[in-house]
Tab-separated table of C-alpha atoms in Angstrom:
chain	number	residue	atom	x	y	z
D	1	MET	CA	28.465	221.252	-119.501
D	2	ARG	CA	27.183	217.752	-118.809
D	3	VAL	CA	23.924	215.830	-118.361
D	4	LYS	CA	23.483	212.672	-116.295
D	5	VAL	CA	20.515	210.355	-116.633
D	6	LYS	CA	19.222	207.132	-115.205
D	7	ALA	CA	18.269	204.854	-118.179
D	8	PRO	CA	16.076	201.786	-117.240
D	9	CYS	CA	16.119	198.250	-118.309
D	10	THR	CA	13.165	196.945	-120.258
D	11	SER	CA	11.388	193.724	-121.220
D	12	ALA	CA	10.368	193.366	-124.787
D	13	ASN	CA	7.844	190.927	-126.513
D	14	LEU	CA	6.083	189.791	-123.276
D	15	GLY	CA	5.215	186.570	-124.922
D	16	VAL	CA	2.695	187.184	-127.699
D	17	GLY	CA	3.866	190.811	-128.525
D	18	PHE	CA	6.952	190.002	-130.450
D	19	ASP	CA	8.691	193.195	-131.730
D	20	VAL	CA	5.612	195.276	-130.628
D	21	PHE	CA	5.192	195.166	-126.787
D	22	GLY	CA	7.639	196.588	-124.299
D	23	LEU	CA	7.620	197.130	-120.572
D	24	CYS	CA	9.782	199.547	-118.672
D	25	LEU	CA	11.275	198.207	-115.379
D	26	LYS	CA	12.383	200.307	-112.453
D	27	GLU	CA	15.468	198.315	-111.841
D	28	PRO	CA	18.107	197.553	-112.980
D	29	TYR	CA	19.338	200.662	-114.882
D	30	ASP	CA	22.316	202.251	-116.530
D	31	ILE	CA	23.795	205.651	-115.508
D	32	VAL	CA	24.617	207.652	-118.687
D	33	GLU	CA	26.633	210.871	-118.349
D	34	VAL	CA	27.165	212.993	-121.480
D	35	GLU	CA	29.679	215.846	-121.437
D	36	LYS	CA	30.068	218.495	-124.160
D	37	LEU	CA	33.476	218.733	-125.761
D	38	ASP	CA	34.959	221.641	-127.733
D	39	ASP	CA	36.392	219.474	-130.470
D	40	LYS	CA	34.276	217.236	-132.705
D	41	GLU	CA	35.168	213.971	-131.087
D	42	ILE	CA	33.144	211.180	-129.457
D	43	ILE	CA	34.742	209.471	-126.450
D	44	ILE	CA	33.198	206.430	-124.776
D	45	GLU	CA	33.948	205.209	-121.258
D	46	VAL	CA	32.116	202.178	-119.916
D	47	ASN	CA	32.665	200.019	-116.817
D	48	ASP	CA	32.212	196.734	-118.711
D	49	LYS	CA	35.347	195.596	-120.522
D	50	ASN	CA	33.255	193.409	-122.838
D	51	ILE	CA	31.565	196.463	-124.363
D	52	PRO	CA	33.424	198.287	-127.180
D	53	THR	CA	34.460	201.855	-126.653
D	54	ASN	CA	34.987	202.607	-130.323
D	55	PRO	CA	32.044	205.035	-131.067
D	56	ASP	CA	31.421	203.321	-134.335
D	57	GLU	CA	30.911	200.062	-132.560
D	58	ASN	CA	29.311	201.198	-129.311
D	59	VAL	CA	25.481	201.806	-129.486
D	60	ALA	CA	25.760	205.073	-127.473
D	61	GLY	CA	28.433	206.264	-129.849
D	62	ILE	CA	26.315	205.494	-132.907
D	63	VAL	CA	23.358	207.273	-131.469
D	64	ALA	CA	25.446	210.346	-130.504
D	65	LYS	CA	27.100	210.467	-133.944
D	66	LYS	CA	23.738	210.441	-135.732
D	67	MET	CA	22.300	213.157	-133.572
D	68	LEU	CA	25.325	215.402	-133.749
D	69	ASN	CA	25.483	215.045	-137.541
D	70	ASP	CA	21.752	215.530	-138.090
D	71	PHE	CA	21.721	218.810	-136.136
D	72	ASN	CA	25.078	219.982	-137.487
D	73	ILE	CA	26.470	220.322	-134.002
D	74	LYS	CA	30.177	221.294	-133.977
D	75	ASN	CA	30.859	219.947	-130.518
D	76	GLY	CA	31.876	216.472	-129.600
D	77	VAL	CA	30.741	214.574	-126.572
D	78	LYS	CA	32.298	212.336	-123.883
D	79	ILE	CA	29.928	209.575	-122.856
D	80	LYS	CA	30.387	207.723	-119.558
D	81	ILE	CA	28.192	204.629	-119.036
D	82	LYS	CA	27.963	202.747	-115.809
D	83	LYS	CA	26.190	199.511	-116.831
D	84	GLY	CA	23.533	198.221	-114.445
D	85	VAL	CA	21.948	196.190	-117.174
D	86	LYS	CA	24.002	193.171	-118.087
D	87	ALA	CA	24.752	192.844	-121.856
D	88	GLY	CA	23.194	189.917	-123.511
D	89	SER	CA	20.710	189.374	-120.692
D	90	GLY	CA	17.524	190.037	-122.637
D	91	LEU	CA	16.706	193.115	-120.486
D	92	GLY	CA	17.413	195.804	-123.038
D	93	SER	CA	21.003	196.526	-122.200
D	94	SER	CA	21.801	198.191	-125.486
D	95	ALA	CA	18.501	200.036	-125.417
D	96	ALA	CA	19.202	201.497	-121.975
D	97	SER	CA	22.541	202.941	-123.212
D	98	SER	CA	20.987	204.142	-126.507
D	99	ALA	CA	17.898	205.720	-124.942
D	100	GLY	CA	19.937	207.368	-122.132
D	101	THR	CA	22.357	208.844	-124.688
D	102	ALA	CA	19.506	210.155	-126.917
D	103	TYR	CA	17.766	211.669	-123.991
D	104	ALA	CA	20.954	213.249	-122.505
D	105	ILE	CA	22.084	214.747	-125.960
D	106	ASN	CA	18.625	216.186	-126.379
D	107	LYS	CA	18.900	217.909	-123.015
D	108	LEU	CA	22.569	218.958	-123.349
D	109	PHE	CA	22.093	220.742	-126.718
D	110	ASN	CA	18.535	221.915	-126.175
D	111	LEU	CA	17.182	220.129	-129.249
D	112	ASN	CA	13.585	220.021	-127.825
D	113	LEU	CA	12.857	216.677	-129.409
D	114	ASN	CA	9.625	214.858	-128.435
D	115	LYS	CA	9.647	211.335	-127.068
D	116	LEU	CA	8.822	209.693	-130.391
D	117	LYS	CA	11.779	211.324	-132.094
D	118	LEU	CA	14.021	210.244	-129.172
D	119	VAL	CA	12.873	206.661	-129.718
D	120	ASP	CA	13.723	206.908	-133.383
D	121	TYR	CA	17.249	208.119	-132.627
D	122	ALA	CA	17.768	205.542	-129.875
D	123	SER	CA	16.742	202.779	-132.216
D	124	TYR	CA	19.906	203.412	-134.394
D	125	GLY	CA	21.803	201.821	-131.483
D	126	GLU	CA	19.633	198.714	-131.757
D	127	LEU	CA	20.374	198.507	-135.415
D	128	ALA	CA	24.070	198.119	-134.506
D	129	SER	CA	23.436	195.511	-131.824
D	130	SER	CA	20.952	193.237	-133.601
D	131	ASN	CA	20.899	194.164	-137.338
D	132	ALA	CA	17.336	195.395	-136.823
D	133	LYS	CA	16.286	198.938	-136.103
D	134	HIS	CA	13.643	197.669	-133.700
D	135	ALA	CA	12.127	199.934	-131.041
D	136	ASP	CA	10.403	197.607	-128.679
D	137	ASN	CA	13.054	198.129	-125.990
D	138	VAL	CA	13.969	201.844	-126.523
D	139	ALA	CA	10.278	202.921	-126.637
D	140	PRO	CA	9.495	201.755	-122.986
D	141	ALA	CA	12.898	203.056	-121.901
D	142	ILE	CA	11.877	206.561	-123.193
D	143	PHE	CA	8.168	206.598	-122.498
D	144	GLY	CA	8.082	204.363	-119.431
D	145	ASP	CA	5.216	202.023	-118.532
D	146	PHE	CA	3.865	199.804	-121.386
D	147	THR	CA	4.410	200.647	-125.111
D	148	MET	CA	3.414	199.208	-128.445
D	149	ILE	CA	5.213	199.800	-131.778
D	150	THR	CA	2.351	199.917	-134.277
D	151	ASN	CA	4.281	201.169	-137.277
D	152	TYR	CA	7.830	201.797	-138.401
D	153	GLU	CA	7.683	203.998	-141.457
D	154	PRO	CA	6.625	206.309	-140.136
D	155	LEU	CA	7.390	205.293	-136.556
D	156	GLU	CA	4.318	205.080	-134.286
D	157	VAL	CA	4.437	204.292	-130.570
D	158	LEU	CA	1.331	203.816	-128.441
D	159	HIS	CA	1.912	204.366	-124.659
D	160	ILE	CA	-0.273	202.982	-121.901
D	161	PRO	CA	0.458	204.301	-118.370
D	162	ILE	CA	0.246	201.586	-115.691
D	163	ASP	CA	-1.158	203.172	-112.493
D	164	PHE	CA	-1.566	199.999	-110.542
D	165	LYS	CA	1.062	197.947	-108.538
D	166	LEU	CA	2.573	195.134	-110.556
D	167	ASP	CA	5.159	192.974	-108.729
D	168	ILE	CA	7.851	191.738	-111.044
D	169	LEU	CA	10.574	189.097	-110.570
D	170	ILE	CA	13.424	188.790	-113.081
D	171	ALA	CA	15.515	185.622	-113.199
D	172	ILE	CA	18.914	186.007	-114.923
D	173	PRO	CA	20.510	182.683	-115.920
D	174	ASP	CA	24.318	182.754	-116.022
D	175	ILE	CA	24.464	182.580	-119.828
D	176	SER	CA	24.327	185.063	-122.590
D	177	ILE	CA	22.237	184.956	-125.709
D	178	ASN	CA	23.246	187.045	-128.728
D	179	THR	CA	20.288	189.018	-130.061
D	180	LYS	CA	21.303	188.580	-133.711
D	181	GLU	CA	21.546	184.793	-133.190
D	182	ALA	CA	18.286	184.736	-131.266
D	183	ARG	CA	16.581	186.315	-134.255
D	184	GLU	CA	18.231	184.096	-136.799
D	185	ILE	CA	16.699	180.852	-135.272
D	186	LEU	CA	13.111	182.199	-135.495
D	187	PRO	CA	10.746	180.596	-137.995
D	188	LYS	CA	10.545	182.382	-141.377
D	189	SER	CA	6.879	181.535	-141.708
D	190	VAL	CA	4.116	180.730	-139.259
D	191	ASN	CA	0.954	178.677	-139.148
D	192	LEU	CA	-2.169	180.900	-139.630
D	193	LYS	CA	-3.798	179.346	-136.486
D	194	ASP	CA	-0.779	180.369	-134.381
D	195	LEU	CA	-0.796	183.864	-135.826
D	196	VAL	CA	-4.439	184.295	-134.981
D	197	ASN	CA	-3.821	183.015	-131.402
D	198	ASN	CA	-0.969	185.424	-130.860
D	199	VAL	CA	-2.847	188.469	-132.302
D	200	GLY	CA	-5.909	187.611	-130.174
D	201	LYS	CA	-3.971	187.214	-127.028
D	202	ALA	CA	-2.016	190.371	-127.597
D	203	CYS	CA	-5.256	192.308	-127.990
D	204	GLY	CA	-6.445	190.667	-124.708
D	205	MET	CA	-3.298	191.827	-122.885
D	206	VAL	CA	-4.057	195.485	-123.876
D	207	TYR	CA	-7.620	195.085	-122.707
D	208	ALA	CA	-6.384	193.637	-119.434
D	209	LEU	CA	-4.169	196.657	-118.823
D	210	TYR	CA	-7.194	199.001	-119.175
D	211	LYS	CA	-9.172	196.665	-116.849
D	212	LYS	CA	-6.164	196.447	-114.347
D	213	ASP	CA	-6.662	192.716	-114.505
D	214	LYS	CA	-3.312	191.166	-113.666
D	215	SER	CA	-4.565	187.627	-113.948
D	216	LEU	CA	-5.822	188.064	-117.538
D	217	PHE	CA	-2.741	190.014	-118.582
D	218	GLY	CA	-0.445	187.318	-117.239
D	219	ARG	CA	-2.472	184.380	-118.611
D	220	TYR	CA	-2.344	185.746	-122.116
D	221	MET	CA	1.349	186.626	-121.794
D	222	MET	CA	1.999	182.897	-121.435
D	223	SER	CA	0.192	181.972	-124.546
D	224	ASP	CA	2.851	182.494	-127.311
D	225	ASN	CA	2.772	179.688	-129.868
D	226	ILE	CA	5.433	181.142	-132.209
D	227	ILE	CA	8.546	182.579	-130.487
D	228	GLU	CA	8.705	181.019	-127.029
D	229	PRO	CA	8.716	177.410	-128.176
D	230	VAL	CA	11.910	178.177	-130.156
D	231	ARG	CA	13.837	180.432	-127.837
D	232	GLY	CA	12.796	178.571	-124.678
D	233	LYS	CA	15.059	175.763	-125.793
D	234	LEU	CA	18.030	178.054	-125.398
D	235	ILE	CA	17.428	178.644	-121.639
D	236	PRO	CA	18.247	175.818	-119.248
D	237	ASN	CA	15.189	174.336	-117.501
D	238	TYR	CA	12.869	177.107	-118.851
D	239	PHE	CA	9.923	174.903	-119.539
D	240	LYS	CA	10.342	172.977	-116.322
D	241	VAL	CA	10.468	176.166	-114.244
D	242	LYS	CA	7.402	177.534	-116.125
D	243	GLU	CA	5.413	174.347	-115.224
D	244	GLU	CA	6.692	174.439	-111.533
D	245	VAL	CA	5.491	177.982	-110.806
D	246	LYS	CA	2.375	178.148	-113.049
D	247	ASP	CA	-0.104	178.066	-110.101
D	248	LYS	CA	1.919	180.754	-108.139
D	249	VAL	CA	2.170	183.407	-110.907
D	250	TYR	CA	-0.071	185.566	-113.058
D	251	GLY	CA	2.376	185.156	-115.872
D	252	ILE	CA	5.881	184.050	-116.895
D	253	THR	CA	7.635	184.331	-120.224
D	254	ILE	CA	11.058	185.041	-121.802
D	255	SER	CA	12.271	188.542	-121.534
D	256	GLY	CA	13.282	189.840	-124.946
D	257	SER	CA	15.498	187.417	-126.682
D	258	GLY	CA	16.477	185.854	-123.304
D	259	PRO	CA	17.935	184.354	-121.254
D	260	SER	CA	16.334	186.529	-118.582
D	261	ILE	CA	12.822	185.396	-117.557
D	262	ILE	CA	10.160	187.910	-116.540
D	263	VAL	CA	7.717	186.718	-113.895
D	264	LEU	CA	4.526	188.325	-112.501
D	265	PRO	CA	4.128	186.530	-109.251
D	266	LYS	CA	0.853	186.383	-107.327
D	267	GLU	CA	1.250	188.632	-104.200
D	268	GLU	CA	0.994	185.848	-101.729
D	269	PHE	CA	3.578	183.648	-103.515
D	270	ILE	CA	6.238	186.218	-104.299
D	271	ASP	CA	8.755	184.752	-101.789
D	272	ASP	CA	8.072	181.193	-102.895
D	273	VAL	CA	8.503	181.991	-106.589
D	274	GLU	CA	11.675	183.925	-106.005
D	275	GLU	CA	13.156	181.038	-104.045
D	276	ILE	CA	12.333	178.653	-106.939
D	277	LEU	CA	13.937	181.062	-109.489
D	278	ARG	CA	16.995	181.432	-107.350
D	279	ASP	CA	17.371	177.665	-106.888
D	280	TYR	CA	17.461	177.250	-110.658
D	281	TYR	CA	19.239	180.404	-111.782
D	282	GLY	CA	20.998	182.037	-108.895
D	283	THR	CA	20.400	185.719	-109.692
D	284	THR	CA	17.005	187.310	-109.223
D	285	ILE	CA	15.700	190.820	-109.085
D	286	ARG	CA	12.568	192.233	-107.588
D	287	THR	CA	11.280	195.234	-109.381
D	288	GLU	CA	8.169	196.988	-110.638
D	289	VAL	CA	7.014	199.099	-113.606
D	290	GLY	CA	9.396	202.005	-114.462
D	291	LYS	CA	8.594	205.446	-115.753
D	292	GLY	CA	11.317	205.886	-118.337
D	293	VAL	CA	14.627	207.758	-118.556
D	294	GLU	CA	15.082	210.126	-115.649
D	295	LEU	CA	17.182	213.231	-115.467
D	296	ILE	CA	19.696	213.178	-112.510
D	297	THR	CA	21.741	216.297	-113.073
């Protein structure tokens, strides 16, 4: 028996929503196939030679081991991962593999877990990749649309469906940023004024989603005074590009820990903005809001 799923990439933080906000994207995505084995073994196959296949080092293997042990399952699993989400890109690569694995094991062994519990299990993979059991990527990968992590112990996820068209451009600079290192450079304390700014703008983004106001959503997305000023320095020409496209977009910010950049272009300027991004970074992706992990077979 086997289960195959499509596990989407995601964009976390969205500017002012550090470690809280997450957005599911339709493309790119991983294909995760989990096959039941008779013996209690976990085998990992992945099409990226830079990703470890030792199940104790691979995020999918860690999620699988946790779930099999928790439910006292005597079988093992073979996990095949076809990466569509580049590792170290800031697009939730580890989250896609983790979420896809949790979802597939739940289906394969009829565990009947709800989405919140799947997010919890998938976040164990994030613990391995970044030293933090954060759920801001795995939550939108499981739930789809827009999610907010409002508490960790116990885990609470709020889900907001997005039922309007939102054009999204992703620019992927040809560099990698290690998530652990990207967290280590962040300030250990923040100015109260900056904190109030970010909290207020984050509230405004949620309001904008309910009002279907893309302009307001994007404007607040660009208002981070805490994280972006630090991480933006790691991305070549980031602040220059942000200034160059500011009149042609609803919003632009760093995706996750970077280096990918997420852009919400104004409809009439989508081609112009994509050309600018491609001139600077080469690789761009046109996408839209995704609906979460999807069963294929």
